[in-house]
PDB file of C-alpha atoms and ligand atoms in Angstrom:
ATOM      1  CA  MET A   1       0.000   0.000   0.000  1.00 70.00           C
ATOM      2  CA  ASP A   2       1.252   3.474  -0.953  1.00 84.00           C
ATOM      3  CA  PHE A   3       1.934   5.760   2.035  1.00 86.00           C
ATOM      4  CA  ASN A   4      -0.089   8.920   1.394  1.00 92.00           C
ATOM      5  CA  LYS A   5      -2.267  11.232   3.493  1.00 90.00           C
ATOM      6  CA  ASP A   6      -5.284   8.950   3.045  1.00 91.00           C
ATOM      7  CA  THR A   7      -3.534   5.685   3.923  1.00 95.00           C
ATOM      8  CA  ALA A   8      -1.040   6.915   6.561  1.00 96.00           C
ATOM      9  CA  THR A   9      -3.150   6.314   9.680  1.00 97.00           C
ATOM     10  CA  ARG A  10      -4.255   2.810   8.658  1.00 96.00           C
ATOM     11  CA  ALA A  11      -0.669   1.881   7.660  1.00 96.00           C
ATOM     12  CA  VAL A  12       0.709   2.821  11.084  1.00 97.00           C
ATOM     13  CA  GLN A  13      -2.193   1.193  12.956  1.00 97.00           C
ATOM     14  CA  ASP A  14      -1.654  -2.007  10.921  1.00 97.00           C
ATOM     15  CA  SER A  15       2.033  -1.997  11.865  1.00 97.00           C
ATOM     16  CA  PHE A  16       0.972  -2.538  15.510  1.00 98.00           C
ATOM     17  CA  ARG A  17      -1.445  -5.403  14.666  1.00 97.00           C
ATOM     18  CA  GLU A  18       0.805  -8.151  16.071  1.00 98.00           C
ATOM     19  CA  THR A  19       1.414  -6.420  19.440  1.00 98.00           C
ATOM     20  CA  PRO A  20       0.786  -9.272  21.914  1.00 98.00           C
ATOM     21  CA  ASP A  21      -0.399  -7.086  24.821  1.00 98.00           C
ATOM     22  CA  PRO A  22      -4.004  -6.083  23.941  1.00 98.00           C
ATOM     23  CA  ARG A  23      -3.952  -2.949  26.124  1.00 98.00           C
ATOM     24  CA  LEU A  24      -0.718  -1.737  24.516  1.00 98.00           C
ATOM     25  CA  ARG A  25      -2.246  -2.415  21.079  1.00 98.00           C
ATOM     26  CA  GLU A  26      -5.354  -0.404  22.046  1.00 98.00           C
ATOM     27  CA  LEU A  27      -3.243   2.516  23.330  1.00 98.00           C
ATOM     28  CA  LEU A  28      -1.081   2.624  20.189  1.00 98.00           C
ATOM     29  CA  ASP A  29      -4.099   2.385  17.899  1.00 98.00           C
ATOM     30  CA  ALA A  30      -5.782   5.374  19.584  1.00 98.00           C
ATOM     31  CA  LEU A  31      -2.512   7.317  19.847  1.00 98.00           C
ATOM     32  CA  THR A  32      -1.944   6.912  16.097  1.00 98.00           C
ATOM     33  CA  ARG A  33      -5.532   7.956  15.324  1.00 98.00           C
ATOM     34  CA  HIS A  34      -5.405  11.115  17.487  1.00 98.00           C
ATOM     35  CA  LEU A  35      -1.853  12.116  16.577  1.00 98.00           C
ATOM     36  CA  HIS A  36      -2.507  11.795  12.855  1.00 98.00           C
ATOM     37  CA  ALA A  37      -5.806  13.670  13.201  1.00 98.00           C
ATOM     38  CA  PHE A  38      -3.965  16.501  15.012  1.00 98.00           C
ATOM     39  CA  VAL A  39      -1.289  16.706  12.294  1.00 98.00           C
ATOM     40  CA  GLY A  40      -3.970  16.530   9.572  1.00 96.00           C
ATOM     41  CA  GLU A  41      -5.883  19.375  11.230  1.00 97.00           C
ATOM     42  CA  VAL A  42      -3.061  21.835  11.975  1.00 98.00           C
ATOM     43  CA  ARG A  43      -0.802  20.846   8.988  1.00 97.00           C
ATOM     44  CA  PRO A  44       2.508  21.835  10.641  1.00 98.00           C
ATOM     45  CA  THR A  45       5.287  23.108   8.395  1.00 98.00           C
ATOM     46  CA  ILE A  46       8.518  21.096   8.513  1.00 98.00           C
ATOM     47  CA  ARG A  47      10.084  23.902  10.586  1.00 98.00           C
ATOM     48  CA  GLU A  48       7.177  23.867  13.066  1.00 98.00           C
ATOM     49  CA  TRP A  49       7.513  20.097  13.514  1.00 98.00           C
ATOM     50  CA  GLU A  50      11.268  20.511  14.094  1.00 98.00           C
ATOM     51  CA  GLN A  51      10.494  23.164  16.726  1.00 98.00           C
ATOM     52  CA  ALA A  52       8.049  20.796  18.441  1.00 98.00           C
ATOM     53  CA  ILE A  53      10.747  18.092  18.568  1.00 98.00           C
ATOM     54  CA  GLU A  54      13.307  20.644  19.832  1.00 98.00           C
ATOM     55  CA  PHE A  55      10.887  21.652  22.606  1.00 98.00           C
ATOM     56  CA  LEU A  56      10.313  18.048  23.726  1.00 98.00           C
ATOM     57  CA  THR A  57      14.074  17.438  23.579  1.00 98.00           C
ATOM     58  CA  ALA A  58      14.625  20.462  25.862  1.00 98.00           C
ATOM     59  CA  VAL A  59      11.972  19.121  28.249  1.00 98.00           C
ATOM     60  CA  GLY A  60      13.829  15.777  28.392  1.00 98.00           C
ATOM     61  CA  ARG A  61      17.199  17.493  28.897  1.00 98.00           C
ATOM     62  CA  ALA A  62      15.814  19.531  31.824  1.00 97.00           C
ATOM     63  CA  CYS A  63      14.940  16.317  33.718  1.00 95.00           C
ATOM     64  CA  THR A  64      17.306  15.309  36.518  1.00 90.00           C
ATOM     65  CA  ASP A  65      17.035  13.040  39.575  1.00 82.00           C
ATOM     66  CA  THR A  66      15.297  15.884  41.416  1.00 80.00           C
ATOM     67  CA  ARG A  67      13.443  17.625  38.602  1.00 88.00           C
ATOM     68  CA  GLN A  68      10.790  16.104  36.329  1.00 90.00           C
ATOM     69  CA  GLU A  69      10.071  18.583  33.543  1.00 95.00           C
ATOM     70  CA  PHE A  70       7.845  16.068  31.679  1.00 94.00           C
ATOM     71  CA  VAL A  71       5.568  15.804  34.731  1.00 94.00           C
ATOM     72  CA  LEU A  72       5.475  19.608  34.829  1.00 95.00           C
ATOM     73  CA  LEU A  73       4.493  19.665  31.136  1.00 97.00           C
ATOM     74  CA  SER A  74       1.742  17.125  31.799  1.00 96.00           C
ATOM     75  CA  ASP A  75       0.636  19.293  34.771  1.00 96.00           C
ATOM     76  CA  VAL A  76       0.362  22.581  32.845  1.00 98.00           C
ATOM     77  CA  LEU A  77      -1.487  20.851  29.984  1.00 98.00           C
ATOM     78  CA  GLY A  78      -4.071  19.573  32.507  1.00 97.00           C
ATOM     79  CA  VAL A  79      -3.241  15.943  31.696  1.00 97.00           C
ATOM     80  CA  SER A  80      -1.970  15.015  35.187  1.00 96.00           C
ATOM     81  CA  MET A  81      -5.196  16.316  36.667  1.00 96.00           C
ATOM     82  CA  LEU A  82      -7.351  14.556  34.047  1.00 96.00           C
ATOM     83  CA  VAL A  83      -5.627  11.201  34.686  1.00 96.00           C
ATOM     84  CA  GLU A  84      -5.969  11.741  38.447  1.00 93.00           C
ATOM     85  CA  THR A  85      -9.666  12.565  38.163  1.00 92.00           C
ATOM     86  CA  LEU A  86     -10.444   9.630  35.828  1.00 94.00           C
ATOM     87  CA  ASN A  87      -8.852   7.264  38.362  1.00 92.00           C
ATOM     88  CA  GLU A  88     -10.472   8.770  41.453  1.00 90.00           C
ATOM     89  CA  SER A  89     -12.322   6.407  43.820  1.00 86.00           C
ATOM     90  CA  GLU A  90     -15.962   7.185  44.541  1.00 88.00           C
ATOM     91  CA  GLY A  91     -17.253   8.322  47.900  1.00 92.00           C
ATOM     92  CA  GLY A  92     -14.084   9.772  49.435  1.00 96.00           C
ATOM     93  CA  THR A  93     -12.374  13.155  49.598  1.00 97.00           C
ATOM     94  CA  GLU A  94     -11.586  14.286  46.052  1.00 96.00           C
ATOM     95  CA  SER A  95      -8.034  13.688  44.904  1.00 96.00           C
ATOM     96  CA  THR A  96      -5.632  16.052  43.196  1.00 95.00           C
ATOM     97  CA  VAL A  97      -2.095  16.011  41.746  1.00 94.00           C
ATOM     98  CA  LEU A  98       0.931  14.754  43.682  1.00 93.00           C
ATOM     99  CA  GLY A  99       3.280  17.482  42.407  1.00 91.00           C
ATOM    100  CA  PRO A 100       7.082  17.318  42.343  1.00 88.00           C
ATOM    101  CA  PHE A 101       7.917  18.331  45.920  1.00 89.00           C
ATOM    102  CA  HIS A 102       7.162  15.040  47.675  1.00 88.00           C
ATOM    103  CA  MET A 103      10.681  14.000  46.845  1.00 73.00           C
ATOM    104  CA  VAL A 104      11.949  13.235  50.323  1.00 79.00           C
ATOM    105  CA  GLU A 105      10.617  11.085  53.155  1.00 84.00           C
ATOM    106  CA  SER A 106       8.459  13.085  55.550  1.00 92.00           C
ATOM    107  CA  PRO A 107       9.905  12.991  59.077  1.00 96.00           C
ATOM    108  CA  PRO A 108       7.767  10.925  61.519  1.00 96.00           C
ATOM    109  CA  ARG A 109       6.135  13.247  64.062  1.00 97.00           C
ATOM    110  CA  ALA A 110       3.774  12.904  67.056  1.00 97.00           C
ATOM    111  CA  LEU A 111       0.241  14.307  66.943  1.00 97.00           C
ATOM    112  CA  GLY A 112       0.279  17.985  67.911  1.00 96.00           C
ATOM    113  CA  ASP A 113       3.905  18.493  66.788  1.00 97.00           C
ATOM    114  CA  SER A 114       4.859  21.469  64.676  1.00 97.00           C
ATOM    115  CA  ILE A 115       6.031  20.987  61.099  1.00 98.00           C
ATOM    116  CA  ASP A 116       7.177  24.633  61.115  1.00 97.00           C
ATOM    117  CA  LEU A 117      10.819  24.401  62.184  1.00 96.00           C
ATOM    118  CA  VAL A 118      11.446  28.147  61.762  1.00 95.00           C
ATOM    119  CA  GLY A 119       8.787  29.787  63.947  1.00 92.00           C
ATOM    120  CA  GLU A 120       8.719  33.256  62.391  1.00 93.00           C
ATOM    121  CA  ALA A 121       5.157  33.431  61.058  1.00 95.00           C
ATOM    122  CA  GLN A 122       1.717  33.365  62.665  1.00 96.00           C
ATOM    123  CA  PRO A 123       0.993  29.836  63.931  1.00 96.00           C
ATOM    124  CA  CYS A 124      -1.687  27.720  62.329  1.00 98.00           C
ATOM    125  CA  LEU A 125      -3.399  24.678  63.792  1.00 97.00           C
ATOM    126  CA  VAL A 126      -4.556  21.972  61.370  1.00 98.00           C
ATOM    127  CA  SER A 127      -6.876  19.296  62.720  1.00 97.00           C
ATOM    128  CA  GLY A 128      -9.542  16.828  61.708  1.00 98.00           C
ATOM    129  CA  ARG A 129     -10.354  13.156  61.331  1.00 98.00           C
ATOM    130  CA  VAL A 130      -9.624  10.411  58.850  1.00 98.00           C
ATOM    131  CA  LEU A 131     -12.869   8.590  58.132  1.00 98.00           C
ATOM    132  CA  SER A 132     -14.022   5.686  56.002  1.00 98.00           C
ATOM    133  CA  SER A 133     -16.687   6.645  53.443  1.00 96.00           C
ATOM    134  CA  ASP A 134     -19.431   5.289  55.777  1.00 96.00           C
ATOM    135  CA  GLY A 135     -18.288   7.750  58.488  1.00 97.00           C
ATOM    136  CA  THR A 136     -16.323   5.244  60.605  1.00 97.00           C
ATOM    137  CA  PRO A 137     -13.209   6.890  62.132  1.00 98.00           C
ATOM    138  CA  LEU A 138      -9.946   5.263  61.048  1.00 98.00           C
ATOM    139  CA  PRO A 139      -7.393   4.920  63.884  1.00 98.00           C
ATOM    140  CA  ASP A 140      -3.678   4.613  63.069  1.00 98.00           C
ATOM    141  CA  ALA A 141      -4.163   5.976  59.543  1.00 98.00           C
ATOM    142  CA  GLU A 142      -0.974   7.424  58.059  1.00 97.00           C
ATOM    143  CA  VAL A 143      -1.219  11.149  57.265  1.00 98.00           C
ATOM    144  CA  ASP A 144       1.748  12.348  55.216  1.00 97.00           C
ATOM    145  CA  VAL A 145       1.848  16.153  54.955  1.00 98.00           C
ATOM    146  CA  TRP A 146       4.028  18.597  53.022  1.00 97.00           C
ATOM    147  CA  GLN A 147       3.714  22.298  52.277  1.00 98.00           C
ATOM    148  CA  CYS A 148       5.696  25.390  51.391  1.00 97.00           C
ATOM    149  CA  ASP A 149       6.369  28.124  53.948  1.00 98.00           C
ATOM    150  CA  GLU A 150       4.586  31.470  54.341  1.00 97.00           C
ATOM    151  CA  LYS A 151       6.829  32.934  51.615  1.00 97.00           C
ATOM    152  CA  GLY A 152       5.999  30.214  49.054  1.00 97.00           C
ATOM    153  CA  PHE A 153       9.122  28.009  49.187  1.00 97.00           C
ATOM    154  CA  TYR A 154       9.475  24.287  49.943  1.00 95.00           C
ATOM    155  CA  ASP A 155      12.456  23.258  52.099  1.00 95.00           C
ATOM    156  CA  VAL A 156      14.043  21.443  49.116  1.00 91.00           C
ATOM    157  CA  GLN A 157      14.068  24.714  47.133  1.00 91.00           C
ATOM    158  CA  GLN A 158      16.075  26.501  49.833  1.00 93.00           C
ATOM    159  CA  PRO A 159      18.763  24.161  51.179  1.00 92.00           C
ATOM    160  CA  GLY A 160      20.805  26.029  53.756  1.00 94.00           C
ATOM    161  CA  VAL A 161      18.027  28.596  54.227  1.00 96.00           C
ATOM    162  CA  GLN A 162      15.231  26.356  55.503  1.00 95.00           C
ATOM    163  CA  PRO A 163      16.016  23.346  57.704  1.00 95.00           C
ATOM    164  CA  SER A 164      15.528  20.050  55.889  1.00 93.00           C
ATOM    165  CA  GLY A 165      12.106  18.598  56.810  1.00 95.00           C
ATOM    166  CA  ASN A 166      10.568  22.047  57.313  1.00 97.00           C
ATOM    167  CA  GLY A 167       6.897  21.893  56.336  1.00 97.00           C
ATOM    168  CA  ARG A 168       6.836  18.079  56.318  1.00 97.00           C
ATOM    169  CA  GLY A 169       5.490  15.480  58.710  1.00 97.00           C
ATOM    170  CA  LEU A 170       4.321  11.890  58.864  1.00 97.00           C
ATOM    171  CA  PHE A 171       1.546  11.458  61.444  1.00 98.00           C
ATOM    172  CA  HIS A 172      -0.689   8.607  62.602  1.00 98.00           C
ATOM    173  CA  THR A 173      -4.270   9.208  63.689  1.00 98.00           C
ATOM    174  CA  ASP A 174      -5.329   8.565  67.301  1.00 98.00           C
ATOM    175  CA  PRO A 175      -7.926   5.916  68.362  1.00 98.00           C
ATOM    176  CA  GLU A 176     -10.754   8.292  67.274  1.00 98.00           C
ATOM    177  CA  GLY A 177      -9.177   8.781  63.850  1.00 98.00           C
ATOM    178  CA  ARG A 178      -8.030  12.321  64.720  1.00 98.00           C
ATOM    179  CA  PHE A 179      -4.961  14.140  63.406  1.00 98.00           C
ATOM    180  CA  ARG A 180      -3.590  17.454  64.641  1.00 97.00           C
ATOM    181  CA  PHE A 181      -0.435  19.421  63.867  1.00 98.00           C
ATOM    182  CA  ARG A 182       0.917  22.958  64.049  1.00 98.00           C
ATOM    183  CA  THR A 183       2.286  24.823  61.072  1.00 98.00           C
ATOM    184  CA  VAL A 184       2.136  28.180  59.239  1.00 98.00           C
ATOM    185  CA  VAL A 185      -0.358  29.162  56.562  1.00 98.00           C
ATOM    186  CA  PRO A 186       1.359  28.356  53.242  1.00 98.00           C
ATOM    187  CA  SER A 187       1.602  31.008  50.520  1.00 98.00           C
ATOM    188  CA  HIS A 188       0.679  30.769  46.853  1.00 98.00           C
ATOM    189  CA  TYR A 189       3.815  30.174  44.739  1.00 98.00           C
ATOM    190  CA  PRO A 190       5.030  29.832  41.146  1.00 97.00           C
ATOM    191  CA  ILE A 191       5.818  26.424  39.680  1.00 96.00           C
ATOM    192  CA  PRO A 192       9.418  26.233  38.364  1.00 94.00           C
ATOM    193  CA  THR A 193       9.763  28.656  35.417  1.00 96.00           C
ATOM    194  CA  ASP A 194      13.499  28.390  34.677  1.00 96.00           C
ATOM    195  CA  GLY A 195      13.081  25.578  32.117  1.00 97.00           C
ATOM    196  CA  PRO A 196      11.260  24.895  28.832  1.00 98.00           C
ATOM    197  CA  VAL A 197       7.855  24.600  30.535  1.00 98.00           C
ATOM    198  CA  GLY A 198       8.382  28.080  32.030  1.00 98.00           C
ATOM    199  CA  ARG A 199       9.242  29.426  28.555  1.00 98.00           C
ATOM    200  CA  PHE A 200       6.114  27.739  27.203  1.00 98.00           C
ATOM    201  CA  LEU A 201       3.977  29.476  29.867  1.00 98.00           C
ATOM    202  CA  GLY A 202       5.633  32.818  28.994  1.00 98.00           C
ATOM    203  CA  ALA A 203       5.017  32.338  25.265  1.00 98.00           C
ATOM    204  CA  THR A 204       1.325  31.668  25.950  1.00 98.00           C
ATOM    205  CA  ARG A 205       1.012  34.581  28.442  1.00 98.00           C
ATOM    206  CA  ARG A 206      -0.002  32.186  31.215  1.00 98.00           C
ATOM    207  CA  HIS A 207       1.015  32.898  34.805  1.00 98.00           C
ATOM    208  CA  PRO A 208       2.864  30.133  36.692  1.00 98.00           C
ATOM    209  CA  TYR A 209       1.112  30.444  40.076  1.00 98.00           C
ATOM    210  CA  ARG A 210      -0.543  27.813  42.254  1.00 98.00           C
ATOM    211  CA  PRO A 211      -2.994  28.862  44.982  1.00 98.00           C
ATOM    212  CA  ALA A 212      -1.865  28.242  48.595  1.00 98.00           C
ATOM    213  CA  HIS A 213      -2.318  24.618  49.659  1.00 98.00           C
ATOM    214  CA  ILE A 214      -1.171  21.812  51.947  1.00 98.00           C
ATOM    215  CA  HIS A 215      -0.472  18.388  50.396  1.00 98.00           C
ATOM    216  CA  PHE A 216      -1.673  15.113  51.925  1.00 98.00           C
ATOM    217  CA  ILE A 217      -1.239  11.427  51.209  1.00 97.00           C
ATOM    218  CA  VAL A 218      -3.492   9.409  53.503  1.00 97.00           C
ATOM    219  CA  ARG A 219      -3.295   5.625  53.917  1.00 97.00           C
ATOM    220  CA  ALA A 220      -5.336   3.236  56.068  1.00 98.00           C
ATOM    221  CA  ALA A 221      -5.721  -0.553  56.074  1.00 97.00           C
ATOM    222  CA  GLY A 222      -8.422  -1.806  53.693  1.00 96.00           C
ATOM    223  CA  HIS A 223      -8.758   1.589  51.983  1.00 97.00           C
ATOM    224  CA  THR A 224      -7.526   3.116  48.729  1.00 95.00           C
ATOM    225  CA  PRO A 225      -4.727   5.636  49.435  1.00 95.00           C
ATOM    226  CA  LEU A 226      -5.712   9.264  48.867  1.00 96.00           C
ATOM    227  CA  THR A 227      -3.428  11.928  47.338  1.00 96.00           C
ATOM    228  CA  THR A 228      -4.909  15.381  47.735  1.00 97.00           C
ATOM    229  CA  HIS A 229      -4.458  18.999  48.881  1.00 97.00           C
ATOM    230  CA  VAL A 230      -6.470  21.389  50.992  1.00 98.00           C
ATOM    231  CA  PHE A 231      -6.516  24.907  49.558  1.00 98.00           C
ATOM    232  CA  VAL A 232      -6.573  28.081  51.679  1.00 98.00           C
ATOM    233  CA  ALA A 233      -9.936  29.802  51.133  1.00 98.00           C
ATOM    234  CA  GLY A 234      -9.851  33.391  49.937  1.00 97.00           C
ATOM    235  CA  GLY A 235      -6.319  33.345  48.521  1.00 96.00           C
ATOM    236  CA  PRO A 236      -5.269  34.322  44.987  1.00 98.00           C
ATOM    237  CA  TYR A 237      -5.218  31.918  41.995  1.00 98.00           C
ATOM    238  CA  LEU A 238      -7.987  29.598  43.236  1.00 98.00           C
ATOM    239  CA  GLU A 239      -9.728  30.322  39.920  1.00 98.00           C
ATOM    240  CA  SER A 240      -6.634  29.987  37.723  1.00 98.00           C
ATOM    241  CA  ASP A 241      -4.291  27.351  39.177  1.00 98.00           C
ATOM    242  CA  ALA A 242      -1.398  26.838  36.700  1.00 98.00           C
ATOM    243  CA  VAL A 243      -1.892  23.060  36.973  1.00 98.00           C
ATOM    244  CA  PHE A 244      -5.752  23.002  37.114  1.00 98.00           C
ATOM    245  CA  ALA A 245      -5.727  21.114  40.440  1.00 97.00           C
ATOM    246  CA  VAL A 246      -8.378  23.026  42.435  1.00 98.00           C
ATOM    247  CA  LYS A 247     -11.627  21.279  43.307  1.00 97.00           C
ATOM    248  CA  GLN A 248     -14.185  23.366  45.197  1.00 97.00           C
ATOM    249  CA  SER A 249     -14.665  20.641  47.856  1.00 97.00           C
ATOM    250  CA  LEU A 250     -10.963  20.981  48.802  1.00 98.00           C
ATOM    251  CA  ILE A 251     -11.112  24.708  49.675  1.00 98.00           C
ATOM    252  CA  VAL A 252     -10.982  25.119  53.454  1.00 98.00           C
ATOM    253  CA  ASP A 253     -11.345  28.128  55.732  1.00 98.00           C
ATOM    254  CA  PHE A 254      -8.124  28.867  57.659  1.00 98.00           C
ATOM    255  CA  ALA A 255     -10.024  30.968  60.202  1.00 97.00           C
ATOM    256  CA  GLU A 256      -8.350  33.456  62.540  1.00 96.00           C
ATOM    257  CA  SER A 257      -8.930  32.561  66.212  1.00 96.00           C
ATOM    258  CA  GLY A 258      -8.273  34.533  69.383  1.00 95.00           C
ATOM    259  CA  ASP A 259      -9.285  31.655  71.692  1.00 94.00           C
ATOM    260  CA  GLU A 260      -6.602  31.744  74.416  1.00 95.00           C
ATOM    261  CA  GLU A 261      -7.671  28.421  75.981  1.00 95.00           C
ATOM    262  CA  GLU A 262      -7.552  26.552  72.709  1.00 93.00           C
ATOM    263  CA  ALA A 263      -4.226  28.220  71.911  1.00 94.00           C
ATOM    264  CA  GLU A 264      -2.763  27.027  75.204  1.00 94.00           C
ATOM    265  CA  ARG A 265      -4.177  23.496  74.772  1.00 92.00           C
ATOM    266  CA  ASN A 266      -2.485  23.251  71.381  1.00 93.00           C
ATOM    267  CA  GLY A 267       0.823  24.924  72.184  1.00 92.00           C
ATOM    268  CA  VAL A 268       0.309  27.991  69.994  1.00 93.00           C
ATOM    269  CA  GLN A 269       0.018  31.690  70.759  1.00 92.00           C
ATOM    270  CA  ALA A 270      -3.239  33.543  70.068  1.00 95.00           C
ATOM    271  CA  PRO A 271      -4.179  34.931  67.634  1.00 96.00           C
ATOM    272  CA  PHE A 272      -3.665  31.857  65.497  1.00 97.00           C
ATOM    273  CA  ARG A 273      -5.213  30.382  62.343  1.00 97.00           C
ATOM    274  CA  HIS A 274      -7.175  27.147  62.451  1.00 97.00           C
ATOM    275  CA  ALA A 275      -8.176  24.777  59.632  1.00 98.00           C
ATOM    276  CA  GLU A 276     -10.442  21.868  60.551  1.00 97.00           C
ATOM    277  CA  PHE A 277     -11.562  19.240  58.010  1.00 98.00           C
ATOM    278  CA  ASP A 278     -12.043  15.499  57.589  1.00 98.00           C
ATOM    279  CA  LEU A 279     -10.209  13.342  55.068  1.00 98.00           C
ATOM    280  CA  ILE A 280     -12.398  10.513  53.772  1.00 98.00           C
ATOM    281  CA  LEU A 281     -11.051   7.288  52.288  1.00 98.00           C
ATOM    282  CA  SER A 282     -12.913   4.832  50.051  1.00 96.00           C
ATOM    283  CA  ARG A 283     -12.837   1.144  50.894  1.00 95.00           C
ATOM    284  CA  GLU A 284     -10.583  -0.908  48.663  1.00 93.00           C
ATOM    285  CA  PRO A 285     -12.654  -2.792  46.095  1.00 84.00           C
ATOM    286  CA  THR A 286     -13.068  -6.448  47.214  1.00 77.00           C
TER     287      THR A 286
HETATM  288  C1  BEZ B   1       2.885  21.306  43.850  1.00 64.50           C
HETATM  289  O1  BEZ B   1       1.824  21.583  44.323  1.00 64.50           O
HETATM  290  O2  BEZ B   1       3.783  21.065  44.640  1.00 64.50           O
HETATM  291  C2  BEZ B   1       3.060  21.305  42.353  1.00 64.50           C
HETATM  292  C3  BEZ B   1       2.172  20.610  41.561  1.00 64.50           C
HETATM  293  C4  BEZ B   1       2.340  20.600  40.181  1.00 64.50           C
HETATM  294  C5  BEZ B   1       3.401  21.282  39.615  1.00 64.50           C
HETATM  295  C6  BEZ B   1       4.283  21.993  40.407  1.00 64.50           C
HETATM  296  C7  BEZ B   1       4.106  22.029  41.806  1.00 64.50           C
HETATM  297 FE1   FE B   2       2.550  22.275  46.294  1.00 64.50          FE
END
């Protein structure tokens, strides 16, 4: 068969016909169909196609052991969030992207500990319960937390400035399924812009900011692990997150409190901020 614009898609699909793994065959068949349709629609010039390859090459070259520029590209194109959402389990807290800053083990901490190792900003108490989707509290659930500081930097972005482990903690819920820790209210921040994905955002006049959030991975026996954030209500960029990761159900009030008794009970000074919410896990399918 001659390779021309009418036969191209079928020719490439046919070349994958003997792929033994049926799922891989399905993926390649659809990839060929969509990729060829895209090229047929936009009809790139040879120079434009070279530029596309140069861009993807630059994305690959920017990847290191501690930086994943391809994940960042998938994030800003909304693909990470789409894959996350399509794989979400029903009935629990909504999930959202993992992001690139969970790159180190979170230090184990006791309930009530502070993950703020600097102590320069207004204290914030974060508390709540881990529940199963039928409302049953889940004791000894693992709550892995990481966040940037009040200026918008993760500890790994400022070695030598922030202590390692600042803004991170690995907690286990108490017999009533409760978790509780002290921290600071995180700031909004830009995703890394010093690579090809940053140049891509600049070329498209998109800002690189993420709204303020705290990351969580929650695990409990018999339940599907949950990767999510809580977002600080009222902050900037909730409507235009650079990686499309905001879900309304994840926006939480970080209310100001002047309650001296509660401050003393929790080892903070009033006035402090307080965010209270439950994290709900779906049962693992049987
Ligand atoms: C983050 O929230 O840590 C993040 C997520 C996606 C891209 C960059 C940062
Ligand atoms: Fe983050």
